[in-house]
Amino acid sequence: MIRTSRVLAAIAVVGAMALATTTGVASANNQSSAHRAASGGDITFGLEAESNSFCTTNAQLAISGIQVVAAVYDTLTVPNDKGLSVPYLAKSVTPNSDFTIWTIGLRDGVKFHDGSPVDADAIKANLDSFRGAEGAANSGSLLPIVLSFMQDVTVTDPTTVTVTLNTPVSTFPDYLFLVGRMGIMAPAQLNSENCATDLIGSGPFKFVSQSLNEKLVVTKNPDYWQKGYPKADQITFVPVPDSAVRVNQLKGGQLDMLHTSGAVDIDTLKNDSSVNTLIQKPGYREIRYYAMLSDSAPFNNPEARLAFSLALDRNKINAIQNKGLFTPANGLMDIKAPGYLKNAGYPKFSLTKAKALATKVKAANGGAFDVVLGTTTDATNTAEAQLVQEQLKAAGIEATIAQYDQATLINKALAGDIDVLFWRNLHGGYSKSSDADNYPWWSNYNTPAGKKNFINFSRFDDTATQDALTKGRSESTVSAAKTTYTAFNKAFAAGNYILPTWYINWTIASQKSVNVNLPALPGGGGKPLFVYGRIPVLGLSSK
């Protein structure tokens, strides 16, 4: 395994762009009934982790940070329950005939929390920073990789922005949401040295204060552009990293609501009559998987990757870890995403074959087949890593478990200091295309421009997968996208760069006193998607 003490420039900002999943809401209230819902109340919301920066153009935003973004900021688009990205803060997003020029029309009269206008100049400044334009304020190193196809952003008039791409991208509106990370900041925040901590958006709630590792408080925005919202007076976001503790605090009354992805916790909550649950249904779920760093030993050897995969009885791990409550995954996408396959061709458990291959790998590697398993410090992750360690040992593969907080874990993966990354992520969250959820993550690690695609955590280059991703980017019909991403799914499995395990059913649980109303999207956009641990908070209220 290659190890390095040099910290890559992108490491500090990659943090945890991970994890993103979307699914339809079981019974979202319509706009009129949501308007009639009770207003008021203070809500304490338990998050799975702390976020220390909300400068959205360069922040490390995993689910907990994304949930706060949903309160303070608006995104230009959002996905509806059909898996289609529709205008939100934007009034319209329209392409030219070949999807290389996109026109963003803005709503009249919308203001940021500091009273400044949400106009074309502000949107251009945000998009330039997101894409890393020369001289743009507070750009990071991650999102410019994701948005490298954005060539130019121009102001056409005060309510119109034109975005020029260097290649056709038929699903550009998906990138304007990017699983809730593309929160639009006021220029006063975007241009500030304190961009990470001075939160100024146009969202339903205004930032009040943050005490790191304790709480972040937001209060009702009385001038929100969606009339009648928000409903609640105040939300206090509290980080509670231990999922079991988070559940106990909900049941004990310290929390009014929470999000969780633990199967045992979800089972406990849904069978507790004292709380309400909103559980993600199959469709656009994220996947738990083990990513093998394949640009260095031992996993630069395809036989080592195959031995690892053959050694793991994923069904047994799921049965023990999740009581069999999560559905096994044998592909990269969920059932409503183009390219879904029930079985894309991943190896089935075979201890005999795993032992034989492990012996062969050892013979070519001086008698050693040692790997470092990288995961977070959550107790459930510890138990899972120990199960994997035991099964690998039975096949003759020695595994060491290395645990870190989430941001450090990403840094370790990027620096090559672990061999296997325990991860979860969304790789098919839309019904029209899988581009936004796959191209950034799995396009070749070494780019033609000589830069590294740091979020390709498996660090591989593969002609077949790259060709499919390049083709899929410009597909304009669902049938064409399905054909292309099916080929991609199969090619990806053939490379055996990750080992998928199970789909994850994110859940929102709340006290009976909390009204969880998910209002219809503006402009006839439909109902919102429940985005793994993220819900739109504008309709929340407390009795």
PDB file of N, CA and C in Angstrom, residues 457-529:
ATOM      1  N   PHE A 457     -12.940   7.443  -4.869  1.00  0.00           N
ATOM      2  CA  PHE A 457     -12.254   6.903  -3.700  1.00  0.00           C
ATOM      3  C   PHE A 457     -11.531   5.593  -3.991  1.00  0.00           C
ATOM      4  N   SER A 458     -11.975   4.855  -5.004  1.00  0.00           N
ATOM      5  CA  SER A 458     -11.285   3.608  -5.339  1.00  0.00           C
ATOM      6  C   SER A 458     -10.071   3.839  -6.215  1.00  0.00           C
ATOM      7  N   ARG A 459      -9.902   5.056  -6.720  1.00  0.00           N
ATOM      8  CA  ARG A 459      -8.671   5.499  -7.397  1.00  0.00           C
ATOM      9  C   ARG A 459      -8.354   4.681  -8.642  1.00  0.00           C
ATOM     10  N   PHE A 460      -9.380   4.331  -9.420  1.00  0.00           N
ATOM     11  CA  PHE A 460      -9.145   3.481 -10.583  1.00  0.00           C
ATOM     12  C   PHE A 460      -9.313   4.253 -11.884  1.00  0.00           C
ATOM     13  N   ASP A 461      -8.724   3.726 -12.945  1.00  0.00           N
ATOM     14  CA  ASP A 461      -8.943   4.169 -14.319  1.00  0.00           C
ATOM     15  C   ASP A 461      -9.465   2.971 -15.093  1.00  0.00           C
ATOM     16  N   ASP A 462     -10.568   3.145 -15.798  1.00  0.00           N
ATOM     17  CA  ASP A 462     -11.207   2.030 -16.471  1.00  0.00           C
ATOM     18  C   ASP A 462     -11.860   2.546 -17.754  1.00  0.00           C
ATOM     19  N   THR A 463     -11.426   2.035 -18.889  1.00  0.00           N
ATOM     20  CA  THR A 463     -11.926   2.518 -20.175  1.00  0.00           C
ATOM     21  C   THR A 463     -13.414   2.256 -20.347  1.00  0.00           C
ATOM     22  N   ALA A 464     -13.866   1.067 -19.980  1.00  0.00           N
ATOM     23  CA  ALA A 464     -15.272   0.705 -20.197  1.00  0.00           C
ATOM     24  C   ALA A 464     -16.209   1.571 -19.368  1.00  0.00           C
ATOM     25  N   THR A 465     -15.890   1.773 -18.095  1.00  0.00           N
ATOM     26  CA  THR A 465     -16.759   2.588 -17.253  1.00  0.00           C
ATOM     27  C   THR A 465     -16.712   4.051 -17.689  1.00  0.00           C
ATOM     28  N   GLN A 466     -15.527   4.537 -18.056  1.00  0.00           N
ATOM     29  CA  GLN A 466     -15.409   5.933 -18.482  1.00  0.00           C
ATOM     30  C   GLN A 466     -16.183   6.190 -19.771  1.00  0.00           C
ATOM     31  N   ASP A 467     -16.106   5.282 -20.713  1.00  0.00           N
ATOM     32  CA  ASP A 467     -16.837   5.446 -21.970  1.00  0.00           C
ATOM     33  C   ASP A 467     -18.347   5.519 -21.710  1.00  0.00           C
ATOM     34  N   ALA A 468     -18.843   4.663 -20.809  1.00  0.00           N
ATOM     35  CA  ALA A 468     -20.274   4.669 -20.500  1.00  0.00           C
ATOM     36  C   ALA A 468     -20.683   5.960 -19.794  1.00  0.00           C
ATOM     37  N   LEU A 469     -19.854   6.420 -18.874  1.00  0.00           N
ATOM     38  CA  LEU A 469     -20.156   7.666 -18.173  1.00  0.00           C
ATOM     39  C   LEU A 469     -20.174   8.854 -19.125  1.00  0.00           C
ATOM     40  N   THR A 470     -19.209   8.886 -20.041  1.00  0.00           N
ATOM     41  CA  THR A 470     -19.139   9.983 -21.011  1.00  0.00           C
ATOM     42  C   THR A 470     -20.368   9.987 -21.914  1.00  0.00           C
ATOM     43  N   LYS A 471     -20.782   8.818 -22.330  1.00  0.00           N
ATOM     44  CA  LYS A 471     -21.969   8.719 -23.178  1.00  0.00           C
ATOM     45  C   LYS A 471     -23.227   9.082 -22.399  1.00  0.00           C
ATOM     46  N   GLY A 472     -23.328   8.595 -21.175  1.00  0.00           N
ATOM     47  CA  GLY A 472     -24.519   8.843 -20.376  1.00  0.00           C
ATOM     48  C   GLY A 472     -24.745  10.299 -20.066  1.00  0.00           C
ATOM     49  N   ARG A 473     -23.693  11.072 -20.001  1.00  0.00           N
ATOM     50  CA  ARG A 473     -23.781  12.494 -19.657  1.00  0.00           C
ATOM     51  C   ARG A 473     -24.692  13.271 -20.609  1.00  0.00           C
ATOM     52  N   SER A 474     -24.735  12.866 -21.874  1.00  0.00           N
ATOM     53  CA  SER A 474     -25.509  13.627 -22.854  1.00  0.00           C
ATOM     54  C   SER A 474     -26.788  12.923 -23.294  1.00  0.00           C
ATOM     55  N   GLU A 475     -27.109  11.767 -22.703  1.00  0.00           N
ATOM     56  CA  GLU A 475     -28.330  11.073 -23.091  1.00  0.00           C
ATOM     57  C   GLU A 475     -29.542  11.938 -22.758  1.00  0.00           C
ATOM     58  N   SER A 476     -30.459  12.085 -23.709  1.00  0.00           N
ATOM     59  CA  SER A 476     -31.600  12.983 -23.510  1.00  0.00           C
ATOM     60  C   SER A 476     -32.908  12.249 -23.295  1.00  0.00           C
ATOM     61  N   THR A 477     -32.893  10.914 -23.392  1.00  0.00           N
ATOM     62  CA  THR A 477     -34.113  10.140 -23.140  1.00  0.00           C
ATOM     63  C   THR A 477     -33.849   9.109 -22.058  1.00  0.00           C
ATOM     64  N   VAL A 478     -34.905   8.743 -21.350  1.00  0.00           N
ATOM     65  CA  VAL A 478     -34.774   7.768 -20.273  1.00  0.00           C
ATOM     66  C   VAL A 478     -34.374   6.404 -20.824  1.00  0.00           C
ATOM     67  N   SER A 479     -34.916   6.028 -21.969  1.00  0.00           N
ATOM     68  CA  SER A 479     -34.597   4.714 -22.534  1.00  0.00           C
ATOM     69  C   SER A 479     -33.127   4.622 -22.910  1.00  0.00           C
ATOM     70  N   ALA A 480     -32.591   5.691 -23.484  1.00  0.00           N
ATOM     71  CA  ALA A 480     -31.169   5.698 -23.824  1.00  0.00           C
ATOM     72  C   ALA A 480     -30.311   5.676 -22.570  1.00  0.00           C
ATOM     73  N   ALA A 481     -30.719   6.444 -21.559  1.00  0.00           N
ATOM     74  CA  ALA A 481     -29.968   6.466 -20.302  1.00  0.00           C
ATOM     75  C   ALA A 481     -29.981   5.097 -19.638  1.00  0.00           C
ATOM     76  N   LYS A 482     -31.111   4.421 -19.692  1.00  0.00           N
ATOM     77  CA  LYS A 482     -31.217   3.096 -19.093  1.00  0.00           C
ATOM     78  C   LYS A 482     -30.231   2.134 -19.752  1.00  0.00           C
ATOM     79  N   THR A 483     -30.149   2.155 -21.076  1.00  0.00           N
ATOM     80  CA  THR A 483     -29.224   1.274 -21.800  1.00  0.00           C
ATOM     81  C   THR A 483     -27.786   1.574 -21.431  1.00  0.00           C
ATOM     82  N   THR A 484     -27.444   2.860 -21.421  1.00  0.00           N
ATOM     83  CA  THR A 484     -26.062   3.256 -21.150  1.00  0.00           C
ATOM     84  C   THR A 484     -25.645   2.934 -19.726  1.00  0.00           C
ATOM     85  N   TYR A 485     -26.503   3.252 -18.748  1.00  0.00           N
ATOM     86  CA  TYR A 485     -26.122   3.030 -17.356  1.00  0.00           C
ATOM     87  C   TYR A 485     -26.232   1.569 -16.940  1.00  0.00           C
ATOM     88  N   THR A 486     -27.011   0.787 -17.660  1.00  0.00           N
ATOM     89  CA  THR A 486     -26.974  -0.656 -17.438  1.00  0.00           C
ATOM     90  C   THR A 486     -25.611  -1.204 -17.828  1.00  0.00           C
ATOM     91  N   ALA A 487     -25.093  -0.734 -18.973  1.00  0.00           N
ATOM     92  CA  ALA A 487     -23.751  -1.139 -19.395  1.00  0.00           C
ATOM     93  C   ALA A 487     -22.703  -0.679 -18.390  1.00  0.00           C
ATOM     94  N   PHE A 488     -22.879   0.540 -17.883  1.00  0.00           N
ATOM     95  CA  PHE A 488     -21.947   1.053 -16.880  1.00  0.00           C
ATOM     96  C   PHE A 488     -21.986   0.200 -15.615  1.00  0.00           C
ATOM     97  N   ASN A 489     -23.177  -0.139 -15.162  1.00  0.00           N
ATOM     98  CA  ASN A 489     -23.340  -0.931 -13.943  1.00  0.00           C
ATOM     99  C   ASN A 489     -22.616  -2.272 -14.065  1.00  0.00           C
ATOM    100  N   LYS A 490     -22.761  -2.909 -15.235  1.00  0.00           N
ATOM    101  CA  LYS A 490     -22.103  -4.199 -15.470  1.00  0.00           C
ATOM    102  C   LYS A 490     -20.583  -4.042 -15.542  1.00  0.00           C
ATOM    103  N   ALA A 491     -20.114  -3.017 -16.251  1.00  0.00           N
ATOM    104  CA  ALA A 491     -18.672  -2.796 -16.385  1.00  0.00           C
ATOM    105  C   ALA A 491     -18.045  -2.484 -15.033  1.00  0.00           C
ATOM    106  N   PHE A 492     -18.770  -1.730 -14.224  1.00  0.00           N
ATOM    107  CA  PHE A 492     -18.266  -1.374 -12.902  1.00  0.00           C
ATOM    108  C   PHE A 492     -18.130  -2.615 -12.027  1.00  0.00           C
ATOM    109  N   ALA A 493     -19.141  -3.495 -12.100  1.00  0.00           N
ATOM    110  CA  ALA A 493     -19.075  -4.740 -11.330  1.00  0.00           C
ATOM    111  C   ALA A 493     -17.934  -5.623 -11.812  1.00  0.00           C
ATOM    112  N   ALA A 494     -17.703  -5.642 -13.134  1.00  0.00           N
ATOM    113  CA  ALA A 494     -16.629  -6.459 -13.685  1.00  0.00           C
ATOM    114  C   ALA A 494     -15.268  -6.008 -13.169  1.00  0.00           C
ATOM    115  N   GLY A 495     -15.119  -4.700 -12.965  1.00  0.00           N
ATOM    116  CA  GLY A 495     -13.864  -4.187 -12.412  1.00  0.00           C
ATOM    117  C   GLY A 495     -13.704  -4.480 -10.936  1.00  0.00           C
ATOM    118  N   ASN A 496     -14.836  -4.728 -10.235  1.00  0.00           N
ATOM    119  CA  ASN A 496     -14.818  -5.112  -8.828  1.00  0.00           C
ATOM    120  C   ASN A 496     -14.057  -4.089  -7.978  1.00  0.00           C
ATOM    121  N   TYR A 497     -14.404  -2.807  -8.198  1.00  0.00           N
ATOM    122  CA  TYR A 497     -13.725  -1.737  -7.458  1.00  0.00           C
ATOM    123  C   TYR A 497     -14.349  -1.487  -6.091  1.00  0.00           C
ATOM    124  N   ILE A 498     -15.612  -1.828  -5.964  1.00  0.00           N
ATOM    125  CA  ILE A 498     -16.291  -1.771  -4.673  1.00  0.00           C
ATOM    126  C   ILE A 498     -17.046  -3.083  -4.484  1.00  0.00           C
ATOM    127  N   LEU A 499     -17.497  -3.312  -3.261  1.00  0.00           N
ATOM    128  CA  LEU A 499     -18.372  -4.443  -2.991  1.00  0.00           C
ATOM    129  C   LEU A 499     -19.628  -3.897  -2.324  1.00  0.00           C
ATOM    130  N   PRO A 500     -20.753  -3.827  -3.057  1.00  0.00           N
ATOM    131  CA  PRO A 500     -21.989  -3.337  -2.452  1.00  0.00           C
ATOM    132  C   PRO A 500     -22.521  -4.337  -1.443  1.00  0.00           C
ATOM    133  N   THR A 501     -23.214  -3.846  -0.419  1.00  0.00           N
ATOM    134  CA  THR A 501     -23.722  -4.735   0.623  1.00  0.00           C
ATOM    135  C   THR A 501     -25.242  -4.670   0.746  1.00  0.00           C
ATOM    136  N   TRP A 502     -25.791  -3.487   1.075  1.00  0.00           N
ATOM    137  CA  TRP A 502     -27.236  -3.376   1.250  1.00  0.00           C
ATOM    138  C   TRP A 502     -27.686  -1.943   0.994  1.00  0.00           C
ATOM    139  N   TYR A 503     -28.991  -1.813   0.721  1.00  0.00           N
ATOM    140  CA  TYR A 503     -29.612  -0.504   0.584  1.00  0.00           C
ATOM    141  C   TYR A 503     -29.989   0.020   1.969  1.00  0.00           C
ATOM    142  N   ILE A 504     -29.967   1.340   2.120  1.00  0.00           N
ATOM    143  CA  ILE A 504     -30.214   1.955   3.424  1.00  0.00           C
ATOM    144  C   ILE A 504     -31.527   2.734   3.401  1.00  0.00           C
ATOM    145  N   ASN A 505     -32.382   2.473   4.366  1.00  0.00           N
ATOM    146  CA  ASN A 505     -33.682   3.145   4.487  1.00  0.00           C
ATOM    147  C   ASN A 505     -33.601   4.254   5.545  1.00  0.00           C
ATOM    148  N   TRP A 506     -33.192   5.454   5.123  1.00  0.00           N
ATOM    149  CA  TRP A 506     -33.132   6.552   6.083  1.00  0.00           C
ATOM    150  C   TRP A 506     -34.512   6.810   6.682  1.00  0.00           C
ATOM    151  N   THR A 507     -34.509   7.262   7.929  1.00  0.00           N
ATOM    152  CA  THR A 507     -35.757   7.470   8.655  1.00  0.00           C
ATOM    153  C   THR A 507     -35.722   8.775   9.445  1.00  0.00           C
ATOM    154  N   ILE A 508     -36.847   9.497   9.391  1.00  0.00           N
ATOM    155  CA  ILE A 508     -37.079  10.641  10.259  1.00  0.00           C
ATOM    156  C   ILE A 508     -38.058  10.189  11.337  1.00  0.00           C
ATOM    157  N   ALA A 509     -37.699  10.389  12.585  1.00  0.00           N
ATOM    158  CA  ALA A 509     -38.588  10.054  13.695  1.00  0.00           C
ATOM    159  C   ALA A 509     -38.865  11.316  14.493  1.00  0.00           C
ATOM    160  N   SER A 510     -40.084  11.449  14.997  1.00  0.00           N
ATOM    161  CA  SER A 510     -40.449  12.677  15.699  1.00  0.00           C
ATOM    162  C   SER A 510     -41.439  12.397  16.814  1.00  0.00           C
ATOM    163  N   GLN A 511     -41.469  13.299  17.788  1.00  0.00           N
ATOM    164  CA  GLN A 511     -42.473  13.246  18.833  1.00  0.00           C
ATOM    165  C   GLN A 511     -43.855  13.444  18.217  1.00  0.00           C
ATOM    166  N   LYS A 512     -44.884  12.943  18.898  1.00  0.00           N
ATOM    167  CA  LYS A 512     -46.250  13.110  18.431  1.00  0.00           C
ATOM    168  C   LYS A 512     -46.639  14.592  18.353  1.00  0.00           C
ATOM    169  N   SER A 513     -45.947  15.435  19.104  1.00  0.00           N
ATOM    170  CA  SER A 513     -46.272  16.860  19.138  1.00  0.00           C
ATOM    171  C   SER A 513     -45.758  17.614  17.909  1.00  0.00           C
ATOM    172  N   VAL A 514     -44.944  16.960  17.100  1.00  0.00           N
ATOM    173  CA  VAL A 514     -44.358  17.618  15.934  1.00  0.00           C
ATOM    174  C   VAL A 514     -45.180  17.306  14.688  1.00  0.00           C
ATOM    175  N   ASN A 515     -45.557  18.342  13.952  1.00  0.00           N
ATOM    176  CA  ASN A 515     -46.221  18.183  12.667  1.00  0.00           C
ATOM    177  C   ASN A 515     -45.165  18.173  11.573  1.00  0.00           C
ATOM    178  N   VAL A 516     -45.061  17.069  10.852  1.00  0.00           N
ATOM    179  CA  VAL A 516     -44.099  16.958   9.747  1.00  0.00           C
ATOM    180  C   VAL A 516     -44.872  17.105   8.445  1.00  0.00           C
ATOM    181  N   ASN A 517     -45.011  18.344   7.984  1.00  0.00           N
ATOM    182  CA  ASN A 517     -45.714  18.641   6.742  1.00  0.00           C
ATOM    183  C   ASN A 517     -44.699  18.940   5.649  1.00  0.00           C
ATOM    184  N   LEU A 518     -44.837  18.291   4.519  1.00  0.00           N
ATOM    185  CA  LEU A 518     -43.931  18.480   3.397  1.00  0.00           C
ATOM    186  C   LEU A 518     -44.716  19.151   2.266  1.00  0.00           C
ATOM    187  N   PRO A 519     -44.713  20.485   2.235  1.00  0.00           N
ATOM    188  CA  PRO A 519     -45.570  21.202   1.290  1.00  0.00           C
ATOM    189  C   PRO A 519     -45.165  20.977  -0.155  1.00  0.00           C
ATOM    190  N   ALA A 520     -46.161  21.102  -1.044  1.00  0.00           N
ATOM    191  CA  ALA A 520     -45.894  20.959  -2.472  1.00  0.00           C
ATOM    192  C   ALA A 520     -44.902  22.009  -2.931  1.00  0.00           C
ATOM    193  N   LEU A 521     -44.166  21.681  -3.973  1.00  0.00           N
ATOM    194  CA  LEU A 521     -43.145  22.571  -4.497  1.00  0.00           C
ATOM    195  C   LEU A 521     -43.788  23.730  -5.258  1.00  0.00           C
ATOM    196  N   PRO A 522     -43.149  24.894  -5.273  1.00  0.00           N
ATOM    197  CA  PRO A 522     -43.738  26.057  -5.944  1.00  0.00           C
ATOM    198  C   PRO A 522     -43.839  25.857  -7.447  1.00  0.00           C
ATOM    199  N   GLY A 523     -44.797  26.582  -8.054  1.00  0.00           N
ATOM    200  CA  GLY A 523     -44.920  26.558  -9.505  1.00  0.00           C
ATOM    201  C   GLY A 523     -45.412  25.254 -10.069  1.00  0.00           C
ATOM    202  N   GLY A 524     -46.120  24.457  -9.254  1.00  0.00           N
ATOM    203  CA  GLY A 524     -46.613  23.184  -9.753  1.00  0.00           C
ATOM    204  C   GLY A 524     -45.537  22.139  -9.944  1.00  0.00           C
ATOM    205  N   GLY A 525     -44.457  22.240  -9.155  1.00  0.00           N
ATOM    206  CA  GLY A 525     -43.336  21.318  -9.306  1.00  0.00           C
ATOM    207  C   GLY A 525     -43.581  19.929  -8.773  1.00  0.00           C
ATOM    208  N   GLY A 526     -44.694  19.728  -8.076  1.00  0.00           N
ATOM    209  CA  GLY A 526     -44.998  18.411  -7.529  1.00  0.00           C
ATOM    210  C   GLY A 526     -44.663  18.321  -6.054  1.00  0.00           C
ATOM    211  N   LYS A 527     -44.594  17.115  -5.549  1.00  0.00           N
ATOM    212  CA  LYS A 527     -44.260  16.879  -4.149  1.00  0.00           C
ATOM    213  C   LYS A 527     -42.748  16.717  -4.005  1.00  0.00           C
ATOM    214  N   PRO A 528     -42.207  17.105  -2.848  1.00  0.00           N
ATOM    215  CA  PRO A 528     -40.755  16.975  -2.665  1.00  0.00           C
ATOM    216  C   PRO A 528     -40.343  15.535  -2.407  1.00  0.00           C
ATOM    217  N   LEU A 529     -39.078  15.247  -2.676  1.00  0.00           N
ATOM    218  CA  LEU A 529     -38.499  13.967  -2.293  1.00  0.00           C
ATOM    219  C   LEU A 529     -37.991  14.049  -0.857  1.00  0.00           C
TER     220      LEU A 529
END
